[in-house]
Coordinates of C-alpha atoms in Angstrom, one line a residue:
X1 CA 14.1 27.5 -5.8
X2 CA 16.5 26.0 -2.9
X3 CA 17.3 23.1 -0.6
X4 CA 14.0 24.3 1.5
X5 CA 11.8 23.6 -1.7
X6 CA 12.4 20.2 -1.3
X7 CA 9.2 19.4 1.0
X8 CA 7.1 21.3 -1.1
X9 CA 8.5 19.4 -4.4
X10 CA 7.6 16.4 -2.2
X11 CA 4.0 17.1 -0.9
X12 CA 3.4 18.2 -4.9
X13 CA 3.9 14.9 -5.9
X14 CA 1.8 13.5 -3.7
X15 CA -1.2 15.5 -4.7
X16 CA -0.3 14.9 -8.3
X17 CA -0.1 11.3 -7.5
X18 CA -3.9 11.1 -5.9
X19 CA -5.2 13.1 -9.0
X20 CA -3.4 10.5 -11.2
X21 CA -1.1 12.7 -12.9
X22 CA 1.7 10.5 -13.2
X23 CA 3.8 12.3 -15.0
X24 CA 3.8 15.4 -13.2
X25 CA 4.2 13.4 -9.8
X26 CA 7.5 11.4 -11.0
X27 CA 8.7 14.9 -12.2
X28 CA 8.0 16.6 -9.0
X29 CA 9.2 13.5 -6.9
X30 CA 12.3 13.8 -8.8
X31 CA 13.0 17.6 -8.5
X32 CA 12.7 16.6 -4.4
X33 CA 15.3 14.4 -4.9
X34 CA 17.7 16.8 -6.4
X35 CA 16.9 18.9 -3.4
X36 CA 17.8 16.3 -1.1
X37 CA 20.8 16.7 0.6
X38 CA 21.3 13.2 1.9
X39 CA 19.8 9.9 2.4
X40 CA 17.1 10.5 5.3
X41 CA 15.5 13.1 3.2
X42 CA 15.8 10.9 0.1
X43 CA 14.0 8.1 1.7
X44 CA 10.3 9.6 1.7
X45 CA 11.3 10.5 -2.2
X46 CA 11.8 7.5 -3.1
X47 CA 8.8 6.1 -0.9
X48 CA 6.9 8.0 -3.1
X49 CA 8.7 7.3 -6.2
X50 CA 8.1 3.8 -5.2
X51 CA 4.4 4.5 -4.9
X52 CA 4.1 6.9 -7.9
X53 CA 5.7 3.8 -10.1
X54 CA 3.4 1.0 -8.5
X55 CA 0.3 3.2 -9.7
X56 CA 2.1 3.3 -13.3
X57 CA 2.3 -0.4 -13.4
X58 CA 5.9 -0.1 -13.4
X59 CA 6.6 -2.5 -10.9
X60 CA 10.4 -3.0 -11.3
X61 CA 11.2 0.8 -11.3
X62 CA 8.6 0.7 -7.8
X63 CA 10.3 -2.3 -6.1
X64 CA 13.8 -0.3 -6.9
X65 CA 13.0 2.6 -5.1
X66 CA 11.4 0.4 -2.1
X67 CA 14.3 -1.2 -1.9
X68 CA 16.6 2.1 -1.8
X69 CA 14.4 3.7 0.6
X70 CA 14.5 0.1 3.1
X71 CA 18.2 0.0 2.6
X72 CA 18.3 3.3 4.6
X73 CA 16.0 2.5 7.3
X74 CA 14.6 -1.6 7.4
X75 CA 12.6 -0.8 9.8
X76 CA 10.4 2.0 7.8
X77 CA 6.8 0.5 8.7
X78 CA 5.3 1.8 5.9
X79 CA 7.4 1.1 3.2
X80 CA 7.5 -2.3 4.4
X81 CA 3.8 -3.0 4.1
X82 CA 3.5 -1.2 0.6
X83 CA 6.1 -2.9 -0.7
X84 CA 4.8 -6.3 1.1
X85 CA 1.2 -5.5 0.0
X86 CA 2.6 -4.4 -3.7
X87 CA 3.8 -8.0 -4.0
X88 CA 1.0 -9.7 -2.6
X89 CA -1.5 -8.2 -4.7
X90 CA 0.6 -9.2 -7.7
X91 CA 0.5 -12.6 -6.3
X92 CA 4.2 -13.0 -6.7
X93 CA 6.9 -14.0 -4.1
X94 CA 4.4 -14.4 -1.3
X95 CA 6.8 -15.4 1.5
X96 CA 9.0 -12.2 1.0
X97 CA 5.6 -10.5 1.1
X98 CA 4.7 -12.1 4.1
X99 CA 7.9 -11.4 6.1
X100 CA 7.7 -7.5 4.9
X101 CA 4.3 -7.0 6.5
X102 CA 5.3 -8.9 9.4
X103 CA 7.8 -6.6 9.7
X104 CA 5.2 -3.8 10.0
X105 CA 2.7 -5.5 12.4
X106 CA 5.6 -6.0 15.1
X107 CA 6.0 -2.6 15.2
X108 CA 2.0 -1.2 14.4
X109 CA 0.3 -4.4 15.6
X110 CA -3.3 -2.5 15.7
X111 CA -2.7 -0.9 12.4
X112 CA -5.8 -1.6 10.1
X113 CA -3.7 -1.4 6.6
X114 CA -1.0 -3.7 7.9
X115 CA -3.8 -6.0 8.9
X116 CA -5.6 -5.5 5.7
X117 CA -1.9 -6.3 4.0
X118 CA -1.4 -9.1 6.1
X119 CA -5.0 -10.9 5.2
X120 CA -4.4 -10.0 1.4
X121 CA -1.2 -12.1 1.7
X122 CA -2.6 -15.0 3.5
X123 CA -5.5 -14.9 0.8
X124 CA -2.9 -14.9 -2.0
X125 CA -1.0 -18.3 0.2
X126 CA -4.6 -19.6 0.4
X127 CA -4.2 -19.7 4.1
X128 CA -7.9 -18.6 4.6
X129 CA -8.4 -19.3 8.4
X130 CA -5.5 -16.9 8.8
X131 CA -6.7 -14.4 6.1
X132 CA -10.1 -14.3 7.7
X133 CA -8.5 -13.6 11.3
X134 CA -6.3 -10.9 9.8
X135 CA -9.1 -9.1 7.9
X136 CA -11.8 -9.2 10.6
X137 CA -9.2 -7.3 12.8
X138 CA -8.8 -5.1 10.3
X139 CA -12.4 -4.2 9.6
X140 CA -13.1 -4.0 13.3
X141 CA -10.2 -1.5 13.1
X142 CA -11.8 0.2 9.6
X143 CA -15.1 -0.7 9.8
X144 CA -15.9 1.5 6.8
X145 CA -12.8 0.8 4.4
X146 CA -14.1 -0.4 1.3
X147 CA -10.9 -2.3 0.4
X148 CA -10.8 -4.3 3.3
X149 CA -14.6 -5.1 3.5
X150 CA -13.7 -6.4 0.0
X151 CA -10.6 -8.4 1.0
X152 CA -12.8 -10.2 3.5
X153 CA -15.7 -10.7 0.8
X154 CA -13.2 -12.4 -1.2
X155 CA -11.9 -14.5 1.4
X156 CA -15.8 -15.6 2.5
X157 CA -16.1 -16.6 -1.8
X158 CA -13.0 -18.3 -1.4
X159 CA -14.1 -20.5 1.4
X160 CA -17.9 -20.8 0.0
X161 CA -19.7 -18.5 2.1
X162 CA -20.7 -16.8 -0.7
X163 CA -23.9 -15.3 1.1
X164 CA -21.3 -13.8 3.8
X165 CA -19.3 -13.1 0.7
X166 CA -22.2 -11.1 -1.4
X167 CA -23.1 -9.1 2.0
X168 CA -19.4 -7.6 2.3
X169 CA -18.9 -7.1 -1.3
X170 CA -22.6 -4.8 -1.0
X171 CA -21.6 -3.3 2.2
X172 CA -18.0 -2.2 0.0
X173 CA -19.6 -0.9 -2.6
X174 CA -21.8 1.3 -0.6
X175 CA -18.7 2.4 1.5
X176 CA -16.9 3.2 -1.6
X177 CA -19.9 5.2 -2.7
X178 CA -19.7 7.1 0.2
X179 CA -15.8 8.2 -0.1
X180 CA -16.2 9.1 -3.7
X181 CA -16.9 12.6 -2.9
X182 CA -14.0 13.0 -0.3

């Protein structure tokens, strides 16, 4: 019960969030925030709270947390990517989403998750050729990721390449079933 527990509460919040115990995760993250000495420590807490709120579909609260974290470190690639992907997935403020993800990709151009996010925002912007390019690169780096495979399938479906889309969706489903035990 001292400042050294900040990291433990943050770890607990992460485990609870992954276990979909969102109210408990919020409380643990808020306790970690109380124990944080400065904004650099709070940055990780705000990122975690943003992720928890996003999972709960409390998007305004998620955005507020991501903005607080980015005010401390505007070049934090994981936060830029997460925030941009959240906007893109909801189909809102797509140019803003694109700029966040681009900043993350500028730092880590080979990151499969960031490539997927950029592909997804391009898909939402109906820039299908660009979406395909980014998602193929993402799939090359993360060949067993069901989300990336599903996104690429969505692009091919929208392009009218149904057979290719179906193949990718089936592969995505298989990969999803393989990842369930983990």
